[in-house]
mmCIF file of C-alpha atoms and ligand atoms in Angstrom:
data_model
loop_
_atom_site.group_PDB
_atom_site.id
_atom_site.type_symbol
_atom_site.label_atom_id
_atom_site.label_comp_id
_atom_site.label_asym_id
_atom_site.label_seq_id
_atom_site.Cartn_x
_atom_site.Cartn_y
_atom_site.Cartn_z
ATOM 1 C CA MET A 1 -14.585 0.162 15.964
ATOM 2 C CA PHE A 2 -14.965 3.910 16.143
ATOM 3 C CA GLN A 3 -13.455 6.842 14.070
ATOM 4 C CA GLN A 4 -11.218 9.206 15.785
ATOM 5 C CA LYS A 5 -11.853 13.005 15.515
ATOM 6 C CA MET A 6 -8.899 15.435 14.389
ATOM 7 C CA ASP A 7 -8.184 17.519 17.529
ATOM 8 C CA LYS A 8 -6.750 20.609 15.315
ATOM 9 C CA THR A 9 -5.828 21.711 12.018
ATOM 10 C CA TYR A 10 -2.500 22.550 10.373
ATOM 11 C CA GLU A 11 -0.719 24.754 7.749
ATOM 12 C CA THR A 12 0.884 21.637 5.919
ATOM 13 C CA LYS A 13 4.449 22.262 4.919
ATOM 14 C CA LEU A 14 5.955 20.260 1.991
ATOM 15 C CA LEU A 15 9.722 20.284 2.216
ATOM 16 C CA ARG A 16 11.950 18.808 -0.305
ATOM 17 C CA VAL A 17 14.898 16.494 0.865
ATOM 18 C CA ASP A 18 17.612 16.206 -1.740
ATOM 19 C CA ARG A 19 18.898 12.638 -1.502
ATOM 20 C CA LYS A 20 22.218 13.399 -2.698
ATOM 21 C CA GLY A 21 23.452 15.212 0.564
ATOM 22 C CA PHE A 22 20.128 15.653 2.425
ATOM 23 C CA SER A 23 19.380 18.616 4.458
ATOM 24 C CA ASP A 24 19.544 17.954 8.235
ATOM 25 C CA SER A 25 17.193 21.073 8.763
ATOM 26 C CA VAL A 26 14.261 19.273 7.425
ATOM 27 C CA LEU A 27 15.133 16.173 9.352
ATOM 28 C CA ASN A 28 15.712 18.107 12.456
ATOM 29 C CA GLU A 29 12.238 19.697 12.138
ATOM 30 C CA ALA A 30 10.563 16.238 11.387
ATOM 31 C CA CYS A 31 12.327 14.915 14.580
ATOM 32 C CA GLU A 32 11.080 17.628 16.848
ATOM 33 C CA LEU A 33 7.507 17.220 15.592
ATOM 34 C CA LEU A 34 7.579 13.407 16.161
ATOM 35 C CA LYS A 35 9.119 13.820 19.669
ATOM 36 C CA LYS A 36 6.115 16.078 20.450
ATOM 37 C CA GLY A 37 3.693 13.520 19.306
ATOM 38 C CA GLU A 38 2.925 15.188 16.025
ATOM 39 C CA LEU A 39 2.675 13.439 12.853
ATOM 40 C CA VAL A 40 4.937 13.433 9.758
ATOM 41 C CA ALA A 41 4.541 11.878 6.388
ATOM 42 C CA PHE A 42 7.693 10.618 4.740
ATOM 43 C CA PRO A 43 9.118 8.403 1.865
ATOM 44 C CA THR A 44 9.900 4.697 2.083
ATOM 45 C CA GLU A 45 10.827 2.426 -0.443
ATOM 46 C CA THR A 46 7.307 0.818 -0.836
ATOM 47 C CA VAL A 47 5.041 3.809 -0.506
ATOM 48 C CA TYR A 48 4.840 7.114 1.629
ATOM 49 C CA GLY A 49 4.194 6.591 5.224
ATOM 50 C CA LEU A 50 2.090 8.675 7.879
ATOM 51 C CA GLY A 51 4.535 8.375 10.884
ATOM 52 C CA GLY A 52 4.003 9.085 14.563
ATOM 53 C CA ASN A 53 5.401 7.914 17.805
ATOM 54 C CA ALA A 54 4.476 4.286 17.844
ATOM 55 C CA LEU A 55 4.770 4.037 21.866
ATOM 56 C CA ASP A 56 2.580 7.193 22.389
ATOM 57 C CA LYS A 57 -1.272 6.670 22.349
ATOM 58 C CA THR A 58 -1.901 10.268 21.555
ATOM 59 C CA ALA A 59 0.223 10.168 18.451
ATOM 60 C CA ALA A 60 -1.321 6.720 17.276
ATOM 61 C CA SER A 61 -4.787 8.254 17.725
ATOM 62 C CA ARG A 62 -3.880 11.215 15.552
ATOM 63 C CA ILE A 63 -2.852 8.918 12.791
ATOM 64 C CA TYR A 64 -6.189 7.361 12.669
ATOM 65 C CA ALA A 65 -8.041 10.667 12.959
ATOM 66 C CA ALA A 66 -5.733 12.013 9.988
ATOM 67 C CA LYS A 67 -6.404 9.137 7.755
ATOM 68 C CA GLY A 68 -9.994 8.876 8.663
ATOM 69 C CA ARG A 69 -9.106 5.164 9.485
ATOM 70 C CA PRO A 70 -11.230 3.042 11.773
ATOM 71 C CA SER A 71 -9.280 2.510 14.929
ATOM 72 C CA ASP A 72 -9.447 -1.227 14.983
ATOM 73 C CA ASN A 73 -7.134 -1.432 11.712
ATOM 74 C CA PRO A 74 -3.656 -1.929 13.225
ATOM 75 C CA LEU A 75 -0.392 0.260 12.354
ATOM 76 C CA ILE A 76 2.948 -1.003 11.279
ATOM 77 C CA VAL A 77 5.901 0.048 13.605
ATOM 78 C CA HIS A 78 8.923 0.890 11.725
ATOM 79 C CA VAL A 79 12.351 0.365 13.381
ATOM 80 C CA ALA A 80 15.999 1.314 12.273
ATOM 81 C CA GLU A 81 17.894 -1.831 13.559
ATOM 82 C CA LYS A 82 16.857 -5.609 13.522
ATOM 83 C CA GLU A 83 17.064 -6.039 17.391
ATOM 84 C CA ALA A 84 14.298 -3.806 17.806
ATOM 85 C CA LEU A 85 11.997 -6.645 16.925
ATOM 86 C CA PHE A 86 12.718 -8.005 20.372
ATOM 87 C CA SER A 87 11.780 -4.741 22.349
ATOM 88 C CA VAL A 88 8.461 -4.052 20.437
ATOM 89 C CA GLY A 89 7.814 -7.831 20.247
ATOM 90 C CA ARG A 90 8.005 -10.960 22.662
ATOM 91 C CA GLU A 91 8.335 -14.639 22.022
ATOM 92 C CA VAL A 92 9.709 -13.839 18.807
ATOM 93 C CA PRO A 93 9.983 -17.021 16.694
ATOM 94 C CA GLU A 94 13.068 -18.352 15.114
ATOM 95 C CA GLY A 95 11.423 -17.804 11.640
ATOM 96 C CA ALA A 96 10.829 -14.099 12.236
ATOM 97 C CA VAL A 97 14.500 -13.672 13.158
ATOM 98 C CA ARG A 98 15.725 -15.636 10.029
ATOM 99 C CA LEU A 99 13.320 -13.707 7.705
ATOM 100 C CA THR A 100 14.532 -10.309 8.984
ATOM 101 C CA GLU A 101 18.215 -11.338 8.703
ATOM 102 C CA ARG A 102 17.362 -12.001 4.971
ATOM 103 C CA PHE A 103 15.142 -9.273 4.037
ATOM 104 C CA TRP A 104 15.590 -6.352 6.389
ATOM 105 C CA PRO A 105 16.008 -3.535 5.736
ATOM 106 C CA GLY A 106 13.430 -4.054 2.872
ATOM 107 C CA PRO A 107 9.717 -4.298 1.909
ATOM 108 C CA LEU A 108 8.830 -6.911 4.488
ATOM 109 C CA THR A 109 6.541 -6.744 7.440
ATOM 110 C CA VAL A 110 6.509 -9.481 10.217
ATOM 111 C CA ILE A 111 3.794 -9.839 12.814
ATOM 112 C CA VAL A 112 4.721 -11.134 16.197
ATOM 113 C CA LYS A 113 3.325 -10.972 19.838
ATOM 114 C CA LYS A 114 3.592 -7.542 20.957
ATOM 115 C CA SER A 115 5.635 -6.496 24.202
ATOM 116 C CA GLU A 116 4.216 -4.306 27.037
ATOM 117 C CA ILE A 117 5.653 -1.120 25.699
ATOM 118 C CA VAL A 118 3.515 -1.093 22.501
ATOM 119 C CA PRO A 119 0.164 0.522 23.224
ATOM 120 C CA LYS A 120 -3.023 -1.202 21.949
ATOM 121 C CA THR A 121 -4.094 1.928 20.270
ATOM 122 C CA THR A 122 -1.104 1.431 17.894
ATOM 123 C CA THR A 123 -2.044 -2.463 17.329
ATOM 124 C CA GLY A 124 -5.683 -1.672 16.790
ATOM 125 C CA GLY A 125 -6.488 -3.396 20.006
ATOM 126 C CA LEU A 126 -4.566 -6.613 18.965
ATOM 127 C CA ASP A 127 -2.150 -8.402 21.130
ATOM 128 C CA THR A 128 0.318 -8.673 18.241
ATOM 129 C CA VAL A 129 2.341 -6.150 16.393
ATOM 130 C CA ALA A 130 3.450 -5.687 12.832
ATOM 131 C CA VAL A 131 7.199 -4.621 12.445
ATOM 132 C CA ARG A 132 9.185 -3.367 9.459
ATOM 133 C CA MET A 133 12.601 -1.930 8.912
ATOM 134 C CA PRO A 134 12.635 0.131 5.813
ATOM 135 C CA SER A 135 15.577 0.445 3.611
ATOM 136 C CA ASP A 136 14.757 4.057 2.408
ATOM 137 C CA GLU A 137 17.608 6.336 3.769
ATOM 138 C CA ILE A 138 15.148 9.208 4.537
ATOM 139 C CA ALA A 139 12.905 6.753 6.631
ATOM 140 C CA MET A 140 15.984 5.242 8.256
ATOM 141 C CA SER A 141 17.458 8.606 9.185
ATOM 142 C CA LEU A 142 14.152 9.736 10.629
ATOM 143 C CA ILE A 143 13.839 6.826 12.802
ATOM 144 C CA LYS A 144 17.472 6.717 14.064
ATOM 145 C CA GLN A 145 17.662 10.573 14.468
ATOM 146 C CA SER A 146 14.255 10.812 16.447
ATOM 147 C CA GLY A 147 15.215 7.814 18.600
ATOM 148 C CA LEU A 148 11.617 6.555 18.176
ATOM 149 C CA TYR A 149 9.876 3.545 16.817
ATOM 150 C CA ILE A 150 7.544 5.141 14.129
ATOM 151 C CA ALA A 151 4.154 3.837 13.575
ATOM 152 C CA ALA A 152 3.218 4.398 9.880
ATOM 153 C CA PRO A 153 0.411 3.416 7.772
ATOM 154 C CA SER A 154 0.395 4.394 4.049
ATOM 155 C CA ALA A 155 0.052 8.194 3.918
ATOM 156 C CA ASN A 156 -3.337 8.197 1.994
ATOM 157 C CA ALA A 157 -6.711 8.939 3.138
ATOM 158 C CA SER A 158 -8.452 5.864 4.329
ATOM 159 C CA GLY A 159 -9.876 3.918 1.238
ATOM 160 C CA ARG A 160 -7.839 5.926 -1.456
ATOM 161 C CA PRO A 161 -4.866 4.600 -3.331
ATOM 162 C CA SER A 162 -1.721 4.430 -1.455
ATOM 163 C CA THR A 163 0.621 7.289 -1.833
ATOM 164 C CA THR A 164 3.896 7.062 -4.200
ATOM 165 C CA ARG A 165 4.737 10.673 -4.342
ATOM 166 C CA ALA A 166 4.704 13.634 -1.791
ATOM 167 C CA GLU A 167 2.067 15.506 -3.990
ATOM 168 C CA HIS A 168 -0.339 12.602 -3.342
ATOM 169 C CA CYS A 169 0.197 12.922 0.494
ATOM 170 C CA MET A 170 -0.530 16.810 0.156
ATOM 171 C CA GLU A 171 -3.818 15.859 -1.701
ATOM 172 C CA ASP A 172 -4.937 13.621 1.200
ATOM 173 C CA LEU A 173 -3.434 15.156 4.124
ATOM 174 C CA LYS A 174 -3.423 18.808 3.768
ATOM 175 C CA GLY A 175 -4.463 20.723 6.896
ATOM 176 C CA LYS A 176 -4.239 17.409 8.806
ATOM 177 C CA ILE A 177 -0.636 17.135 9.626
ATOM 178 C CA PRO A 178 2.267 19.707 10.076
ATOM 179 C CA LEU A 179 4.744 18.247 7.718
ATOM 180 C CA ILE A 180 5.447 16.129 4.494
ATOM 181 C CA ILE A 181 8.765 15.168 3.709
ATOM 182 C CA ASP A 182 9.140 15.186 -0.257
ATOM 183 C CA GLY A 183 11.844 12.556 -1.205
ATOM 184 C CA GLY A 184 10.559 12.097 -4.736
ATOM 185 C CA PRO A 185 8.662 9.144 -6.246
ATOM 186 C CA VAL A 186 9.186 5.768 -4.499
ATOM 187 C CA PRO A 187 10.830 3.064 -6.136
ATOM 188 C CA ILE A 188 8.535 0.027 -5.336
ATOM 189 C CA GLY A 189 5.115 1.669 -5.264
ATOM 190 C CA LEU A 190 3.297 -1.331 -3.540
ATOM 191 C CA GLU A 191 3.235 -1.713 0.183
ATOM 192 C CA SER A 192 5.305 -4.264 1.732
ATOM 193 C CA THR A 193 4.579 -8.094 2.185
ATOM 194 C CA ILE A 194 3.290 -9.027 5.485
ATOM 195 C CA VAL A 195 4.043 -12.327 7.131
ATOM 196 C CA ASP A 196 2.217 -13.355 10.284
ATOM 197 C CA LEU A 197 4.289 -15.594 12.524
ATOM 198 C CA SER A 198 2.393 -14.743 15.729
ATOM 199 C CA SER A 199 0.642 -17.955 15.630
ATOM 200 C CA GLU A 200 1.484 -21.700 14.851
ATOM 201 C CA ARG A 201 0.933 -21.451 11.264
ATOM 202 C CA PRO A 202 2.998 -18.719 9.377
ATOM 203 C CA LEU A 203 0.859 -16.888 6.748
ATOM 204 C CA ILE A 204 1.269 -14.150 4.229
ATOM 205 C CA LEU A 205 -1.473 -11.710 4.942
ATOM 206 C CA ARG A 206 -0.499 -9.311 2.157
ATOM 207 C CA PRO A 207 1.390 -10.144 -1.138
ATOM 208 C CA GLY A 208 4.008 -7.642 -1.927
ATOM 209 C CA PHE A 209 7.444 -7.213 -3.724
ATOM 210 C CA ILE A 210 8.901 -10.062 -1.668
ATOM 211 C CA THR A 211 7.208 -13.187 -3.028
ATOM 212 C CA LEU A 212 5.922 -16.300 -1.568
ATOM 213 C CA GLU A 213 8.721 -18.106 -3.392
ATOM 214 C CA GLN A 214 11.364 -16.067 -1.683
ATOM 215 C CA ILE A 215 9.808 -16.392 1.794
ATOM 216 C CA ARG A 216 9.622 -20.312 1.088
ATOM 217 C CA GLU A 217 13.288 -20.478 0.785
ATOM 218 C CA ILE A 218 13.380 -19.366 4.639
ATOM 219 C CA ILE A 219 10.172 -20.776 5.751
ATOM 220 C CA PRO A 220 9.275 -23.753 3.571
ATOM 221 C CA GLU A 221 5.767 -24.259 5.165
ATOM 222 C CA ILE A 222 4.611 -20.612 4.466
ATOM 223 C CA GLU A 223 1.267 -20.058 2.873
ATOM 224 C CA TYR A 224 -1.044 -17.286 1.763
ATOM 225 C CA ASP A 225 -3.755 -16.406 4.421
ATOM 226 C CA PRO A 226 -6.926 -18.358 3.031
ATOM 227 C CA ALA A 227 -8.587 -14.962 2.979
ATOM 228 C CA VAL A 228 -5.836 -13.778 0.097
ATOM 229 C CA ILE A 229 -6.552 -16.749 -1.749
ATOM 230 C CA ALA A 230 -10.473 -17.134 -1.228
ATOM 231 C CA ARG A 231 -11.078 -13.730 -2.489
ATOM 232 C CA GLU A 232 -9.130 -14.268 -5.536
ATOM 233 C CA ALA A 233 -10.542 -17.664 -6.422
ATOM 234 C CA ASP A 234 -14.037 -16.629 -5.340
ATOM 235 C CA LYS A 235 -14.050 -13.402 -7.532
ATOM 236 C CA ASN A 236 -17.217 -14.086 -9.211
ATOM 237 C CA ALA A 237 -19.296 -14.801 -6.090
ATOM 238 C CA VAL A 238 -17.694 -11.565 -4.562
ATOM 239 C CA ALA A 239 -18.346 -9.585 -7.625
ATOM 240 C CA LYS A 240 -22.134 -10.116 -7.244
ATOM 241 C CA ALA A 241 -21.806 -8.287 -4.122
ATOM 242 C CA PRO A 242 -18.945 -5.802 -4.495
ATOM 243 C CA GLY A 243 -19.569 -4.577 -0.958
ATOM 244 C CA MET A 244 -17.753 -1.749 0.802
ATOM 245 C CA LYS A 245 -15.908 -4.374 2.909
ATOM 246 C CA TYR A 246 -13.580 -5.091 0.260
ATOM 247 C CA ARG A 247 -13.246 -1.617 -1.169
ATOM 248 C CA HIS A 248 -9.696 -0.248 -0.919
ATOM 249 C CA TYR A 249 -7.553 1.807 -3.092
ATOM 250 C CA ALA A 250 -10.543 2.557 -4.883
ATOM 251 C CA PRO A 251 -10.666 5.232 -7.595
ATOM 252 C CA ARG A 252 -13.862 7.282 -7.862
ATOM 253 C CA GLY A 253 -14.851 5.923 -11.172
ATOM 254 C CA GLU A 254 -16.040 2.460 -11.636
ATOM 255 C CA LEU A 255 -13.042 0.094 -12.208
ATOM 256 C CA THR A 256 -13.534 -3.277 -13.935
ATOM 257 C CA VAL A 257 -10.511 -5.605 -14.601
ATOM 258 C CA PHE A 258 -10.603 -7.995 -17.836
ATOM 259 C CA GLU A 259 -8.678 -11.202 -18.052
ATOM 260 C CA GLY A 260 -8.364 -13.365 -21.340
ATOM 261 C CA SER A 261 -6.380 -13.388 -24.374
ATOM 262 C CA PRO A 262 -4.819 -9.777 -25.352
ATOM 263 C CA GLU A 263 -6.840 -9.586 -28.617
ATOM 264 C CA LYS A 264 -10.103 -10.416 -27.018
ATOM 265 C CA VAL A 265 -9.540 -8.145 -23.924
ATOM 266 C CA ILE A 266 -8.875 -5.180 -26.232
ATOM 267 C CA LYS A 267 -11.804 -5.845 -28.325
ATOM 268 C CA ARG A 268 -13.982 -6.270 -25.345
ATOM 269 C CA ILE A 269 -12.621 -3.091 -23.479
ATOM 270 C CA ASN A 270 -13.201 -1.079 -26.692
ATOM 271 C CA SER A 271 -16.798 -2.130 -27.015
ATOM 272 C CA GLU A 272 -17.570 -1.218 -23.477
ATOM 273 C CA ILE A 273 -15.838 2.175 -24.109
ATOM 274 C CA ALA A 274 -17.963 2.656 -27.203
ATOM 275 C CA GLU A 275 -21.116 2.097 -25.270
ATOM 276 C CA LYS A 276 -20.246 4.362 -22.352
ATOM 277 C CA ARG A 277 -19.106 7.087 -24.716
ATOM 278 C CA ARG A 278 -22.377 7.035 -26.432
ATOM 279 C CA HIS A 279 -23.973 7.975 -22.987
ATOM 280 C CA GLY A 280 -21.494 10.769 -22.516
ATOM 281 C CA PHE A 281 -19.300 9.110 -19.980
ATOM 282 C CA LYS A 282 -15.589 9.866 -19.639
ATOM 283 C CA THR A 283 -13.588 6.631 -20.139
ATOM 284 C CA ALA A 284 -10.233 5.518 -19.091
ATOM 285 C CA VAL A 285 -7.949 2.414 -19.816
ATOM 286 C CA LEU A 286 -5.246 0.848 -17.767
ATOM 287 C CA ALA A 287 -2.981 -0.934 -20.207
ATOM 288 C CA THR A 288 0.635 -1.685 -21.055
ATOM 289 C CA GLU A 289 3.111 -0.552 -23.622
ATOM 290 C CA GLU A 290 2.407 -3.388 -25.886
ATOM 291 C CA SER A 291 -1.391 -2.587 -26.030
ATOM 292 C CA ILE A 292 -2.004 0.966 -25.284
ATOM 293 C CA ALA A 293 -2.097 2.146 -28.840
ATOM 294 C CA TYR A 294 -5.167 -0.276 -29.665
ATOM 295 C CA TYR A 295 -7.509 1.608 -27.142
ATOM 296 C CA ASN A 296 -10.005 4.365 -27.957
ATOM 297 C CA ALA A 297 -10.508 5.632 -24.453
ATOM 298 C CA ASP A 298 -10.587 9.310 -23.490
ATOM 299 C CA ILE A 299 -7.787 8.528 -21.120
ATOM 300 C CA ALA A 300 -5.373 5.803 -21.814
ATOM 301 C CA GLU A 301 -2.587 5.093 -19.407
ATOM 302 C CA SER A 302 0.177 2.655 -19.742
ATOM 303 C CA LEU A 303 1.703 1.192 -16.551
ATOM 304 C CA GLY A 304 4.899 0.114 -18.463
ATOM 305 C CA ARG A 305 6.066 -2.943 -20.305
ATOM 306 C CA ARG A 306 4.003 -6.275 -19.404
ATOM 307 C CA THR A 307 7.350 -8.190 -19.019
ATOM 308 C CA ASP A 308 8.581 -5.634 -16.351
ATOM 309 C CA GLU A 309 6.758 -6.354 -13.149
ATOM 310 C CA GLY A 310 8.479 -3.870 -11.296
ATOM 311 C CA GLU A 311 7.670 -1.032 -13.532
ATOM 312 C CA ILE A 312 3.966 -1.993 -13.557
ATOM 313 C CA ALA A 313 3.968 -2.131 -9.749
ATOM 314 C CA SER A 314 5.549 1.200 -9.388
ATOM 315 C CA HIS A 315 2.902 3.039 -11.503
ATOM 316 C CA LEU A 316 -0.280 1.394 -10.275
ATOM 317 C CA PHE A 317 -1.416 3.664 -7.521
ATOM 318 C CA GLU A 318 -0.367 6.655 -9.372
ATOM 319 C CA MET A 319 -2.449 5.771 -12.330
ATOM 320 C CA LEU A 320 -5.459 5.130 -10.263
ATOM 321 C CA ARG A 321 -5.013 8.697 -8.657
ATOM 322 C CA LYS A 322 -4.768 10.002 -12.215
ATOM 323 C CA PHE A 323 -8.056 8.745 -13.235
ATOM 324 C CA ASP A 324 -9.513 10.657 -10.250
ATOM 325 C CA ASP A 325 -7.806 13.877 -11.168
ATOM 326 C CA GLU A 326 -9.128 13.403 -14.695
ATOM 327 C CA GLU A 327 -12.711 12.478 -13.547
ATOM 328 C CA ALA A 328 -12.911 9.223 -15.235
ATOM 329 C CA ASP A 329 -16.376 7.598 -14.940
ATOM 330 C CA PHE A 330 -15.554 4.117 -16.146
ATOM 331 C CA ILE A 331 -12.155 2.659 -15.832
ATOM 332 C CA TYR A 332 -11.026 -0.617 -17.695
ATOM 333 C CA ALA A 333 -7.855 -2.448 -16.693
ATOM 334 C CA GLU A 334 -5.994 -5.328 -18.350
ATOM 335 C CA SER A 335 -5.039 -8.053 -15.732
ATOM 336 C CA PHE A 336 -1.464 -8.992 -14.474
ATOM 337 C CA PHE A 337 -1.645 -12.318 -13.059
ATOM 338 C CA SER A 338 1.745 -14.238 -12.422
ATOM 339 C CA PRO A 339 3.293 -15.992 -9.623
ATOM 340 C CA GLY A 340 5.948 -13.235 -8.816
ATOM 341 C CA VAL A 341 5.064 -9.622 -8.180
ATOM 342 C CA GLY A 342 2.080 -9.976 -10.328
ATOM 343 C CA ARG A 343 0.292 -11.553 -7.243
ATOM 344 C CA ALA A 344 0.704 -8.290 -5.455
ATOM 345 C CA ILE A 345 -0.191 -6.149 -8.328
ATOM 346 C CA MET A 346 -3.496 -8.055 -9.091
ATOM 347 C CA ASN A 347 -4.275 -8.094 -5.220
ATOM 348 C CA ARG A 348 -4.308 -4.302 -5.157
ATOM 349 C CA LEU A 349 -5.942 -3.999 -8.648
ATOM 350 C CA LEU A 350 -8.844 -6.334 -7.574
ATOM 351 C CA LYS A 351 -9.351 -4.542 -4.347
ATOM 352 C CA ALA A 352 -9.411 -1.193 -6.099
ATOM 353 C CA ALA A 353 -11.995 -2.893 -8.518
ATOM 354 C CA GLY A 354 -14.067 -4.233 -5.680
ATOM 355 C CA TYR A 355 -13.319 -7.715 -7.156
ATOM 356 C CA ASN A 356 -15.169 -6.658 -10.333
ATOM 357 C CA ILE A 357 -13.289 -8.817 -12.853
ATOM 358 C CA ILE A 358 -14.734 -10.129 -16.167
ATOM 359 C CA THR A 359 -13.227 -13.265 -17.976
ATOM 360 C CA VAL A 360 -13.609 -12.709 -21.659
ATOM 361 C CA SER A 361 -13.742 -15.977 -23.383
ATOM 362 C CA ASP A 362 -14.502 -17.183 -26.788
HETATM 363 O O1 TXA B 1 4.835 -0.817 3.019
HETATM 364 C C1 TXA B 1 4.228 -0.649 3.915
HETATM 365 O O2 TXA B 1 3.951 -1.633 4.660
HETATM 366 C C2 TXA B 1 3.686 0.801 4.149
HETATM 367 C C3 TXA B 1 4.962 1.697 4.556
HETATM 368 C C4 TXA B 1 4.566 2.951 4.964
HETATM 369 O O3 TXA B 1 5.682 1.124 5.290
HETATM 370 N N1 TXA B 1 2.791 0.703 5.250
HETATM 371 C C5 TXA B 1 1.496 0.288 5.056
HETATM 372 O O4 TXA B 1 0.606 0.379 6.263
HETATM 373 O O5 TXA B 1 0.995 -0.166 4.048
HETATM 374 P P1 TXA B 1 -1.092 0.245 6.257
HETATM 375 O O6 TXA B 1 -1.318 0.598 7.479
HETATM 376 O O7 TXA B 1 -1.475 0.969 4.918
HETATM 377 O O8 TXA B 1 -1.128 -1.309 6.062
HETATM 378 C C6 TXA B 1 -0.944 -2.118 7.020
HETATM 379 C C7 TXA B 1 -1.643 -3.530 7.131
HETATM 380 C C8 TXA B 1 -3.010 -3.144 7.324
HETATM 381 O O9 TXA B 1 -3.821 -3.857 6.469
HETATM 382 C C9 TXA B 1 -3.208 -3.739 8.679
HETATM 383 O O10 TXA B 1 -4.538 -4.329 9.036
HETATM 384 C C10 TXA B 1 -2.198 -4.974 8.752
HETATM 385 O O11 TXA B 1 -1.148 -4.179 7.970
HETATM 386 N N2 TXA B 1 -1.646 -5.181 10.048
HETATM 387 C C11 TXA B 1 -1.021 -4.316 10.960
HETATM 388 N N3 TXA B 1 -0.639 -4.828 12.001
HETATM 389 C C12 TXA B 1 -1.290 -5.973 12.130
HETATM 390 C C13 TXA B 1 -1.467 -7.075 13.033
HETATM 391 N N4 TXA B 1 -0.923 -6.953 14.372
HETATM 392 N N5 TXA B 1 -2.193 -8.135 12.863
HETATM 393 C C14 TXA B 1 -2.764 -8.171 11.450
HETATM 394 N N6 TXA B 1 -2.704 -7.358 10.307
HETATM 395 C C15 TXA B 1 -1.944 -6.170 10.900
HETATM 396 MG MG1 MG B 2 -2.729 1.308 3.501
#
C-alpha cells in the first residue's frame, strides 16, 4: 500500500446549485472537468462524494492523492442506469440484479466481479468492483451529462468524518480539487449499505440506511461480514488496543461511548465531565433531545429525538466535525443500538471512538 502524491494545487471553487431549477452552467463546468480527468466533489443522498472518471487511472490516482487515502482502499463506481452494472461488472449474479431492481437508485452499493474496462487503480488492486446508482438528482445529472462512470469515495480527508455539507468538503479538500458543487445538506448522512455478491456467500460489508432486514427480503441468506459483528461483539478486547487500524471518522478529541440505562449513563458521563473540567479540559457530549438538558459539558449537542433514527443518522458526522471546530478534548456519547438504522449509526460511532465503549452497570 502506498500513498499517492498530489501533482498540482488548485483554487477550489464552491458553486451552489439550486435544486429547484438547477443551473446548467455549474453542471457543464463540472462535466468538462471530469472529462479532462479532474475531480469534482458533489452531493449524493448519503454523503458528499469526491468524483473522478472511474475508467481513467490518472483520475483515480488523483482521488487517492486528494483524500490522502491509501491506494489499496477501493473506490465505489457511481452509475446512472441499472444496466451499467453489466458493463463495469461481469458474471453478475441474480441476487445483485434483484437487489438493484429493488433499491436503485438509492443508498445501496453492490460488489461484483469487475469487467476489463475498470482499471485496478479504481478497485484498489482487487478483481471486484463496488457499484452504486445514487438517487440524488445532482449526482444523477452529473453522471448522465458527463457520459462517465464516476468513482467517488466520501469527500473527506482520509480518517476524518464523512462530509454531509459542501462546507465540510471545503475544509478537507481546499486547494486539492478544482470544484465543489454545493447542493445543501444531504438527507441521509451515513454512507451506503455495501453488499458483497462477488463470492458464494453474500455478505453485508458495511451497514447503512438500507438494513439487513430489508435485504433479507430479497436475499434470505444474507449475513453481516463476520468482521462487522466481531468488532462489535469483541469491543472490550479491541478497546484495550484501540489501534490506528480501526480509527476512522475520528474527531480530534478523545471519544468514548457509554451504554446502559439512560439515568446511569447521564450520571456517569457527568462525573467524567466534572473530572476532566477540573483539569482544565474542554468537554463535549453527544446526546439526544430527551437527555441533552441533563448534561454539564462545555459543549452539548443533540442528534435529534431518540425515536427518530433517520434524524440521528443525518446529524452524526456533522456533530463530530463540530467538536473538532470547537476543539473539544474529551467527547462523551450516548449509544444507539437497535436492529434497524441504529446498527449503522453505532458502526460509525464505534469506529469514530476506536471501539472505546464503556458499559455502565449497577
Ligand atoms: O454512500 C456512499 O457509499 C458514499 C457516496 C459518495 O456514494 N461513498 C463512500 O465511499 O462511502 P468510500 O470510499 O468512503 O467507502 C467505500 C467503501 C470502502 O470502505 C471500501 O473499502 C469499500 O467500500 N469497497 C469499495 N470497493 C470494494 C471492493 N471491491 N471490495 C470490498 N470493499 C470495497
Ligand atoms: Mg469514506
